[in-house]
Coordinates of C-alpha atoms in Angstrom, one line a residue:
M464 CA 109.2 38.0 97.0
I465 CA 111.9 36.1 98.9
R466 CA 113.3 38.0 101.8
T467 CA 116.8 37.6 103.2
S468 CA 117.3 35.8 106.6
S469 CA 120.0 38.4 107.5
L470 CA 119.6 39.8 111.0
S471 CA 120.3 43.3 109.6
P472 CA 117.0 45.4 109.7
W473 CA 118.3 47.5 106.8
Q474 CA 117.6 44.6 104.4
E475 CA 113.9 44.6 105.4
W476 CA 112.6 47.6 103.4
Y477 CA 108.9 47.9 102.8
G478 CA 107.1 50.3 100.5
L479 CA 104.8 53.2 101.6
G480 CA 101.7 51.0 101.1
G481 CA 98.5 53.0 101.6
W482 CA 100.5 56.1 102.3
N483 CA 101.3 56.3 98.6
L484 CA 97.7 57.4 98.1
Y485 CA 98.1 60.1 100.7
F486 CA 101.1 61.6 98.8
L487 CA 99.4 61.1 95.4
F488 CA 96.5 63.1 96.6
K489 CA 98.8 65.9 97.8
L490 CA 100.8 66.0 94.6
A491 CA 97.5 66.2 92.7
L492 CA 96.3 69.1 94.8
L493 CA 99.7 70.8 94.5
W494 CA 99.5 70.4 90.7
A495 CA 96.0 72.0 90.7
G496 CA 97.3 74.9 92.9
Y497 CA 95.3 74.1 96.1
L498 CA 98.3 73.5 98.4
N499 CA 101.0 75.6 100.0
F500 CA 103.2 72.5 99.8
H501 CA 106.3 72.1 102.1
P502 CA 108.5 69.5 100.4
L503 CA 111.1 68.9 103.2
P504 CA 108.6 68.0 106.0
N505 CA 106.8 65.7 103.6
L506 CA 110.0 64.1 102.5
V507 CA 111.0 63.6 106.1
F508 CA 107.6 62.1 106.9
A509 CA 107.9 59.7 103.9
C510 CA 111.4 58.6 105.1
I511 CA 110.1 57.9 108.6
L512 CA 107.4 55.7 107.1
L513 CA 110.0 53.9 105.0
L514 CA 112.5 53.2 107.7
P515 CA 112.7 49.4 108.0
L516 CA 111.2 47.8 111.1
R517 CA 111.4 44.0 111.3
R518 CA 108.6 43.4 113.7
P519 CA 105.1 43.7 112.2
S520 CA 103.7 45.0 115.5
L521 CA 106.1 48.0 115.4
R522 CA 105.1 48.7 111.8
K523 CA 101.5 48.8 112.8
V524 CA 102.2 51.1 115.7
R525 CA 104.1 53.4 113.4
H526 CA 101.2 53.6 110.9
W527 CA 98.7 54.4 113.7
L528 CA 101.0 57.1 115.1
A529 CA 101.5 58.5 111.6
L530 CA 97.8 59.1 111.1
P531 CA 97.5 62.2 113.3
V532 CA 100.9 63.4 112.0
G533 CA 99.7 63.0 108.5
L534 CA 96.6 65.0 109.2
V535 CA 98.6 67.8 110.9
L536 CA 101.0 67.9 108.0
L537 CA 98.1 68.0 105.5
Y538 CA 96.6 71.0 107.4
H539 CA 100.0 72.6 107.4
D540 CA 100.2 72.3 103.6
T541 CA 96.8 73.9 103.0
W542 CA 95.9 77.6 102.8
L543 CA 93.5 77.2 105.8
P544 CA 93.9 79.6 108.7
G545 CA 96.8 78.9 111.0
I546 CA 96.3 77.9 114.6
D547 CA 97.4 81.4 115.8
S548 CA 94.7 83.0 113.7
I549 CA 92.0 80.5 114.9
M550 CA 93.0 81.1 118.6
S551 CA 92.9 84.9 118.2
Q552 CA 89.3 84.7 117.0
G553 CA 88.2 81.8 119.1
S554 CA 85.6 83.7 121.1
Q555 CA 84.1 85.1 117.9
V556 CA 84.0 81.7 116.1
F557 CA 82.1 80.1 119.0
S558 CA 79.4 82.7 118.8
F559 CA 78.3 81.4 115.3
T560 CA 74.8 79.9 115.2
L561 CA 74.4 76.2 114.3
D562 CA 72.9 76.9 110.9
Y563 CA 75.8 79.1 110.0
W564 CA 78.2 76.3 111.0
L565 CA 76.3 73.9 108.7
D566 CA 76.4 76.5 105.9
L567 CA 80.2 76.8 106.2
L568 CA 80.6 73.0 106.3
S569 CA 78.6 72.7 103.1
R570 CA 80.9 75.2 101.3
F571 CA 84.0 73.4 102.6
I572 CA 82.9 70.1 100.8
N573 CA 84.0 70.2 97.2
W574 CA 82.1 67.4 95.5
E575 CA 84.1 67.6 92.3
M576 CA 87.3 67.2 94.3
L577 CA 85.9 64.2 96.2
G578 CA 84.9 62.6 92.9
A579 CA 88.3 63.1 91.5
A580 CA 89.8 61.6 94.7
F581 CA 87.6 58.5 94.4
V582 CA 88.7 58.0 90.7
M583 CA 92.3 58.4 91.7
A584 CA 92.0 55.9 94.5
C585 CA 90.4 53.3 92.2
L586 CA 93.2 53.8 89.6
Y587 CA 95.8 53.5 92.3
L588 CA 94.4 50.2 93.7
F589 CA 94.1 48.9 90.1
L590 CA 97.6 49.9 89.0
A591 CA 99.3 49.0 92.3
Q592 CA 98.9 45.3 91.3
W593 CA 101.7 45.7 88.7
L594 CA 103.5 49.1 89.5
R595 CA 105.6 50.1 92.5
F596 CA 104.5 53.7 93.3
T597 CA 106.8 54.2 96.3
P598 CA 110.1 55.0 94.3
W599 CA 108.2 57.5 92.2
I600 CA 106.6 59.2 95.2
V601 CA 110.0 59.5 96.9
L602 CA 111.7 60.9 93.8
S603 CA 108.9 63.4 93.3
L604 CA 109.2 64.7 96.9
L605 CA 113.0 64.8 96.5
W606 CA 112.6 66.8 93.2
L607 CA 110.2 69.3 94.8
W608 CA 112.7 69.8 97.7
L609 CA 115.9 70.2 95.6
V610 CA 114.6 72.3 92.6
P611 CA 114.3 75.5 94.7
I612 CA 117.7 74.9 96.1
V613 CA 119.8 73.9 93.1
G614 CA 117.5 75.0 90.3
N615 CA 115.7 73.2 87.5
P616 CA 118.2 71.7 85.0
F617 CA 115.5 71.4 82.4
Q618 CA 114.1 74.9 82.8
G619 CA 115.9 76.3 79.8
L620 CA 114.5 73.5 77.5
F621 CA 110.9 74.3 78.2
A622 CA 110.8 78.0 79.2
A623 CA 108.8 80.4 77.1
V624 CA 111.1 82.7 75.1
T625 CA 108.6 85.4 74.1
A626 CA 106.9 87.9 76.4
P627 CA 103.6 89.4 75.5
S628 CA 103.9 92.7 73.7
S629 CA 102.2 95.8 75.0
S630 CA 99.9 95.8 72.1
A631 CA 98.6 92.4 73.1
Q632 CA 97.6 93.5 76.5
A633 CA 94.1 94.6 77.4
P634 CA 93.7 98.3 77.2
R635 CA 93.8 100.1 80.5
Q636 CA 91.7 103.2 81.1
E637 CA 93.7 106.2 81.9
P638 CA 93.2 107.5 85.4
A639 CA 91.6 110.9 86.0
A640 CA 94.3 111.9 88.3
A641 CA 97.8 112.6 87.0
E642 CA 100.3 109.8 87.4
E643 CA 103.1 110.4 89.9
D644 CA 106.7 110.5 88.8
L645 CA 107.9 107.0 88.5
A646 CA 111.0 108.0 90.4
L647 CA 108.8 108.3 93.5
Q648 CA 107.6 104.7 93.2
L649 CA 109.2 101.9 95.2
D650 CA 111.7 99.9 93.2
Q651 CA 110.4 96.7 91.8
S652 CA 113.2 95.9 89.4
A653 CA 114.8 93.2 91.5
P654 CA 113.8 89.5 90.9
P655 CA 110.9 88.4 93.1
T656 CA 113.1 86.3 95.4
N657 CA 112.2 85.7 99.1
E658 CA 114.8 88.2 100.3
N659 CA 113.8 90.9 97.7
L660 CA 110.1 90.7 98.5
T661 CA 110.8 91.0 102.2
A662 CA 113.0 94.0 101.5
Y663 CA 110.3 95.5 99.3
L664 CA 107.7 95.1 102.1
N665 CA 110.0 96.7 104.6
D666 CA 110.8 99.6 102.2
F667 CA 107.0 100.1 101.7
Y668 CA 106.3 100.5 105.4
N669 CA 109.3 102.8 105.9
E670 CA 108.1 104.9 103.0
E671 CA 104.6 105.1 104.4
I672 CA 105.8 106.4 107.8
G673 CA 106.6 109.7 106.2
H674 CA 103.3 110.2 104.4
R675 CA 100.9 112.8 105.9
V676 CA 97.9 114.7 104.7
T677 CA 97.8 118.4 105.8
F678 CA 94.5 119.9 106.7
P679 CA 94.0 123.7 106.9
T680 CA 94.0 125.3 110.3
E681 CA 90.8 127.2 109.4
L682 CA 88.2 127.2 106.7
P683 CA 88.3 129.7 103.9
A684 CA 86.2 132.9 104.6
Q685 CA 82.6 132.6 103.3
A686 CA 83.1 128.9 102.4
T687 CA 79.8 127.2 101.7
P688 CA 79.1 124.7 104.6
F689 CA 78.7 121.0 103.6
D690 CA 78.5 117.6 105.3
V691 CA 80.8 114.7 104.9
L692 CA 79.2 111.2 105.0
I693 CA 81.7 108.3 105.2
I694 CA 79.8 105.1 104.4
N695 CA 81.8 102.1 105.5
I696 CA 80.2 98.9 104.1
C697 CA 81.2 95.4 105.3
S698 CA 81.7 92.7 102.7
L699 CA 81.6 94.4 99.3
A700 CA 84.4 94.1 96.8
W701 CA 84.4 94.6 93.0
S702 CA 84.4 90.8 92.6
D703 CA 81.2 90.6 94.6
V704 CA 79.5 93.3 92.6
E705 CA 80.5 91.5 89.4
A706 CA 79.5 88.1 90.6
S707 CA 76.1 89.5 91.6
G708 CA 75.6 91.1 88.2
L709 CA 75.1 94.6 89.7
T710 CA 77.8 96.6 88.0
E711 CA 75.2 98.7 86.2
H712 CA 73.1 99.5 89.2
P713 CA 71.7 103.1 89.2
V714 CA 73.5 104.0 92.4
W715 CA 76.9 104.1 90.7
R716 CA 75.6 107.0 88.5
H717 CA 75.5 109.3 91.5
F718 CA 79.2 109.3 92.0
D719 CA 81.4 112.0 90.5
L720 CA 84.5 109.9 91.2
R721 CA 85.0 106.1 91.3
F722 CA 88.2 104.3 92.3
T723 CA 88.7 101.1 90.4
H724 CA 92.0 100.1 91.9
F725 CA 91.4 100.9 95.6
N726 CA 93.0 98.6 98.1
S727 CA 91.4 98.2 101.5
A728 CA 94.7 96.7 102.8
T729 CA 92.9 94.0 104.9
S730 CA 90.1 91.5 104.8
Y731 CA 88.7 92.1 108.3
S732 CA 86.3 94.7 109.6
G733 CA 88.0 96.1 112.6
P734 CA 91.4 96.7 110.9
A735 CA 89.7 98.1 107.8
S736 CA 87.7 100.7 109.8
I737 CA 90.7 101.7 111.8
R738 CA 92.7 102.2 108.6
L739 CA 89.9 104.4 107.2
L740 CA 89.5 106.5 110.3
R741 CA 93.4 106.9 110.4
A742 CA 93.5 107.8 106.7
S743 CA 95.4 111.0 107.1
C744 CA 98.7 109.1 107.7
G745 CA 100.5 106.5 105.6
Q746 CA 99.6 102.8 105.7
P747 CA 100.9 101.1 108.8
S748 CA 101.5 97.4 109.3
H749 CA 98.8 95.3 110.9
E750 CA 100.6 95.4 114.3
G751 CA 101.0 99.2 113.9
L752 CA 97.2 99.6 113.9
Y753 CA 97.0 98.6 117.5
T754 CA 99.2 101.3 118.8
A755 CA 98.3 104.9 119.6
A756 CA 97.9 107.1 116.5
A757 CA 98.9 110.8 116.3
R758 CA 95.9 113.1 116.3
Q759 CA 96.8 114.4 112.9
C760 CA 96.3 110.9 111.5
L761 CA 92.6 110.8 112.5
L762 CA 90.4 111.9 109.7
M763 CA 87.3 112.8 111.7
E764 CA 89.4 114.7 114.3
N765 CA 90.9 116.8 111.4
L766 CA 87.4 117.7 110.3
A767 CA 86.2 118.3 113.9
S768 CA 89.0 120.8 114.4
L769 CA 87.5 122.8 111.6
G770 CA 84.0 122.9 113.1
F771 CA 82.4 119.7 111.8
E772 CA 80.1 118.0 114.2
K773 CA 81.0 114.3 114.6
Q774 CA 78.5 111.6 114.4
V775 CA 78.4 107.8 114.2
A776 CA 75.5 105.7 112.7
M777 CA 75.5 101.9 112.5
D778 CA 73.0 99.2 111.7
H779 CA 74.4 97.1 114.5
S780 CA 75.6 97.4 118.1
G781 CA 79.3 97.3 117.4
T782 CA 79.9 94.8 120.3
F783 CA 81.0 91.8 118.2
G784 CA 84.7 91.4 118.2
N785 CA 85.0 94.6 120.3
Y786 CA 84.5 96.6 117.1
L787 CA 83.4 99.9 118.6
K788 CA 85.7 99.6 121.5
D789 CA 88.7 99.2 119.2
L790 CA 87.7 102.2 117.0
N791 CA 87.5 104.3 120.2
E792 CA 90.9 103.1 121.4
Y793 CA 92.9 103.0 118.2
A794 CA 91.1 105.4 115.8
G795 CA 89.8 108.1 118.2
L796 CA 86.1 107.4 117.5
D797 CA 84.9 108.8 120.8
V798 CA 81.3 109.5 119.8
S799 CA 78.3 107.4 120.9
P800 CA 76.5 105.8 117.9
M801 CA 73.1 107.2 116.9
D802 CA 70.2 105.7 118.7
R803 CA 68.7 102.7 116.9
Q804 CA 65.8 102.0 119.2
G805 CA 62.6 101.3 117.2
L806 CA 64.2 100.8 113.9
P807 CA 62.9 97.9 111.9
H808 CA 65.1 94.9 110.9
D809 CA 64.6 92.1 108.5
I810 CA 67.8 90.1 109.0
A811 CA 70.0 89.0 111.9
S812 CA 73.7 88.4 112.0
F813 CA 75.4 85.1 112.2
D814 CA 75.5 85.5 116.0
G815 CA 71.8 86.3 116.2
E816 CA 72.1 90.1 116.7
P817 CA 69.5 92.2 114.8
I818 CA 70.8 94.2 111.8
F819 CA 68.6 97.3 111.3
R820 CA 67.5 98.2 107.8
G821 CA 69.8 100.6 106.0
D822 CA 67.0 102.8 104.7
A823 CA 65.8 103.3 108.3
V824 CA 69.3 104.2 109.5
F825 CA 69.6 106.7 106.7
A826 CA 66.2 108.2 107.4
R827 CA 66.8 108.6 111.1
W828 CA 70.2 110.3 110.4
A829 CA 68.4 112.7 107.9
K830 CA 65.8 113.6 110.5
L831 CA 68.4 114.2 113.3
R832 CA 70.5 116.3 110.8
E833 CA 67.5 118.5 110.1
Q834 CA 67.1 119.1 113.9
S835 CA 70.8 119.9 114.4
E836 CA 72.0 123.4 114.4
A837 CA 75.5 122.5 113.4
A838 CA 76.5 124.1 110.1
R839 CA 78.8 121.2 109.2
N840 CA 78.7 117.5 110.0
V841 CA 80.9 114.5 109.5
T842 CA 79.2 111.1 110.0
F843 CA 80.8 107.7 110.0
F844 CA 78.3 105.1 108.8
N845 CA 79.1 101.4 109.3
L846 CA 76.8 98.8 107.7
I847 CA 77.1 95.1 108.0
A848 CA 73.9 93.8 106.2
L849 CA 76.1 92.1 103.6
H850 CA 78.2 90.1 106.1
D851 CA 78.5 86.4 105.5
G852 CA 76.0 84.2 107.5
N853 CA 73.3 86.8 107.9
R854 CA 69.8 85.3 107.9
Y855 CA 66.2 86.3 107.5
V856 CA 64.4 87.0 110.7
A857 CA 61.1 85.7 109.4
N858 CA 62.1 82.2 108.4
K859 CA 65.6 81.8 110.0
Q860 CA 67.1 80.9 106.5
I861 CA 70.5 82.1 105.4
A862 CA 69.9 85.3 103.3
P863 CA 71.5 85.0 99.8
F864 CA 74.1 87.7 99.1
K865 CA 72.7 89.1 95.8
P866 CA 69.3 90.1 97.1
R867 CA 70.9 91.7 100.1
L868 CA 73.3 93.6 97.9
K869 CA 70.6 94.8 95.6
T870 CA 68.5 95.9 98.6
L871 CA 71.4 97.9 100.1
L872 CA 72.3 99.5 96.7
D873 CA 68.6 100.4 96.3
Q874 CA 68.5 102.0 99.7
M875 CA 71.7 104.0 99.0
D876 CA 70.3 105.1 95.7
H877 CA 67.1 106.3 97.3
F878 CA 69.0 108.0 100.1
M879 CA 71.3 109.9 97.7
T880 CA 68.4 110.9 95.5
E881 CA 66.6 112.3 98.5
L882 CA 69.7 114.2 99.5
E883 CA 70.0 115.7 96.0
S884 CA 66.3 116.7 95.9
S885 CA 66.6 118.3 99.4
G886 CA 69.3 120.6 98.2
R887 CA 71.5 119.6 101.1
K888 CA 75.2 120.0 100.3
V889 CA 76.9 116.7 101.1
A890 CA 80.1 114.9 100.1
V891 CA 79.2 111.2 100.2
I892 CA 82.2 108.9 100.4
V893 CA 81.6 105.2 100.1
V894 CA 84.5 103.0 101.2
P895 CA 83.8 99.3 101.8
E896 CA 85.7 97.5 104.5
H897 CA 86.6 94.5 102.4
G898 CA 84.9 91.9 100.2
A899 CA 82.6 89.0 101.0
A900 CA 84.8 86.4 99.2
L901 CA 81.6 85.5 97.4
S902 CA 83.3 83.3 94.7
G903 CA 86.3 82.1 96.7
D904 CA 89.5 80.9 95.0
R905 CA 92.1 78.1 95.2
M906 CA 93.4 79.4 98.5
Q907 CA 90.1 80.1 100.3
M908 CA 86.6 78.8 100.0
S909 CA 83.7 81.1 99.6
G910 CA 83.2 83.3 102.7
L911 CA 86.6 82.7 104.2
R912 CA 88.7 85.9 104.6
D913 CA 91.7 84.9 106.6
I914 CA 94.0 85.8 103.6
P915 CA 93.6 89.3 102.2
S916 CA 93.5 88.2 98.6
P917 CA 93.1 90.8 95.8
S918 CA 89.5 89.8 95.1
I919 CA 88.7 90.7 98.7
T920 CA 90.7 93.9 99.1
Q921 CA 89.9 95.5 95.8
V922 CA 86.8 97.4 96.9
P923 CA 84.5 99.9 95.0
V924 CA 85.1 103.3 96.3
G925 CA 83.0 106.3 95.2
V926 CA 82.8 110.0 95.9
A927 CA 79.6 112.0 95.2
L928 CA 79.4 115.8 95.7
L929 CA 75.7 116.4 96.1
G930 CA 74.1 119.8 96.1
T931 CA 76.9 121.7 94.2
K932 CA 76.1 124.6 91.9
A933 CA 78.0 122.9 89.1
K934 CA 76.0 120.4 87.1
H935 CA 76.8 116.7 87.7
E936 CA 78.9 115.3 84.9
Q937 CA 79.9 111.8 83.8
T938 CA 81.7 109.7 86.5
R939 CA 85.4 110.1 86.4
I940 CA 87.5 106.9 86.9
I941 CA 90.6 106.8 89.0
D942 CA 92.5 103.7 88.0
A943 CA 95.7 104.4 89.8
P944 CA 96.6 102.1 92.7
S945 CA 95.1 103.9 95.7
S946 CA 94.2 103.5 99.3
Y947 CA 93.0 105.5 102.3
L948 CA 95.6 108.3 102.0
A949 CA 93.9 109.4 98.7
I950 CA 90.6 109.7 100.5
S951 CA 92.0 111.9 103.2
E952 CA 93.8 114.1 100.7
L953 CA 90.6 114.5 98.7
V954 CA 88.7 115.5 101.8
S955 CA 91.4 118.0 102.7
R956 CA 91.1 119.6 99.3
L957 CA 87.4 119.9 99.6
V958 CA 87.6 121.8 102.8
K959 CA 90.4 124.0 101.5
G960 CA 88.2 125.4 98.7
D961 CA 84.6 126.2 98.1
L962 CA 83.5 123.6 95.5
F963 CA 79.9 123.6 96.7
G964 CA 79.6 127.3 96.2
S965 CA 81.4 127.6 92.9
D966 CA 79.6 127.7 89.5
S967 CA 82.1 125.2 88.1
I968 CA 84.6 122.6 89.5
D969 CA 88.1 122.3 88.2
W970 CA 88.3 118.5 88.4
G971 CA 91.8 118.5 87.0
Q972 CA 93.1 120.6 89.8
L973 CA 91.1 118.7 92.4
L974 CA 92.5 115.3 91.3
Q975 CA 96.0 116.2 90.2
G976 CA 98.6 114.2 92.0
L977 CA 96.4 112.3 94.4
P978 CA 98.5 110.0 96.5
Q979 CA 99.1 106.5 95.1
T980 CA 99.7 103.5 97.3
P981 CA 101.3 100.3 96.1
V982 CA 99.2 97.2 96.8
V983 CA 100.1 95.7 100.2
S984 CA 97.5 93.9 102.2
E985 CA 97.9 92.4 105.6
N986 CA 96.1 90.4 108.3
S987 CA 97.6 89.1 111.5
G988 CA 99.0 86.0 109.8
A989 CA 99.2 86.8 106.1
V990 CA 100.6 89.4 103.8
V991 CA 99.8 89.9 100.1
I992 CA 101.7 92.3 97.8
E993 CA 101.6 93.2 94.2
Y994 CA 105.1 93.0 92.7
Q995 CA 106.0 93.3 89.0
D996 CA 102.2 93.0 88.2
K997 CA 101.9 89.7 90.0
Y998 CA 100.7 88.9 93.5
H999 CA 102.8 87.2 96.1
I1000 CA 101.8 85.9 99.5
R1001 CA 103.6 85.1 102.8
L1002 CA 101.9 83.2 105.6
G1003 CA 103.2 83.8 109.1
K1004 CA 107.0 83.8 109.0
G1005 CA 107.2 81.5 106.0
D1006 CA 108.6 82.2 102.6
W1007 CA 107.0 84.2 99.8
V1008 CA 105.1 82.2 97.2
P1009 CA 103.2 83.4 94.1
Y1010 CA 99.5 83.8 94.7
P1011 CA 97.7 80.9 93.0
Q1012 CA 95.8 82.0 90.0

């Protein structure tokens, strides 16, 4: 190629060179749904790399300076946690053991993706001998930037013209509870634009401010005493149960009610437990969790005012991440946990803390309950045996999820069977905190929960009324979108009546009109909502994008 001798630098254009491969990799990841791509910053970066510099030394310096910029821009384009999220959890991250770090690193490496990248690099090096990639890269970036602004001129030529009919959709099981009047639901008729989705989120939180569950000021005369056990399990979603092949485990048969569309509204433990203990009020934003809550919002306080003895039982100390401290400050959990001294433990957490066996925790609670003179008791259990990174004490090896889940479900099954045979009257309410992200998806690798994706926040919630006079019937399924407000309303209905002393239970009346909650999940740096039967996500203060499927 003969270059001009003109002194004008604008006649000395060079291609992107090796940076073509950088952008090709990004475009391939975008096409596969693995990037939260930002077209304009990438286009600006490409233009800076293309600006003509006559002196070779300046071009070399530019390429070296571009390396860290390119890495930062690549990180910015991924779904990985933002810097703010990492900084907010820095002290917790540095408490991970070395073997847990190595395990996380092994999950982060996608060998299939590395193989595809190697093939792409070979093809590029081969074809670059005859083809100029730079113009096509620049045009692709320009296209990705302009299409959202001016629209796609070819959209009408390739758009699908038929929508699936209702008869072609998978059958949906009718919920046991009556559906609310559609007029009471938030409006989702507007197109899912960035402005409309933001307005919908704001309307949701404004709507939730007015939601309250009313508890009676006193119990009905001669009402049969019973206990309320709230079992809050870390790292258990429906997706984890399905991936482990334990959807038919015997423990599920104990439950009278099962919620199949229950949203935990977060993917982290502390916020999830705060939301559960503040279930008597509508769903606040993530920031709203860390403000003082009205006493009437506190589920255990509402029961304590009716004479229920409060108790807390955990299989861990509650010190990691200030878990117990935050529950005391923001959820009114002012009770010291049950003593765990002498309890056996087979696994330790990712930071080395012992995690006591669930069956031992249940057995000690049962023993203490027999010794208590309180007629009624409400206990908050928190169990973290399923948390990612837990390892066996005996051999220091990472404990696989499925055996741990089976063990925990076996322990719960045995505990509930023992309660039934003892004749004790108990309402057992199982509400997991969030899922384990066992399978992962295009946005997050297995075990990562920075984004509250649907597969993490859709948790298996069950209610079992043990010791009632009425015979246990087939489990009733509640498939309506629900969250913590429905749990509080259900508990308030239990204490308003005398279901444990009645010969029969009017399930229709008990479940009629349970509160429904649209799916909105939030962590400190991410929000996921369900809108028009599709999920959308917003990271930080960015724009809404469809959740990658």
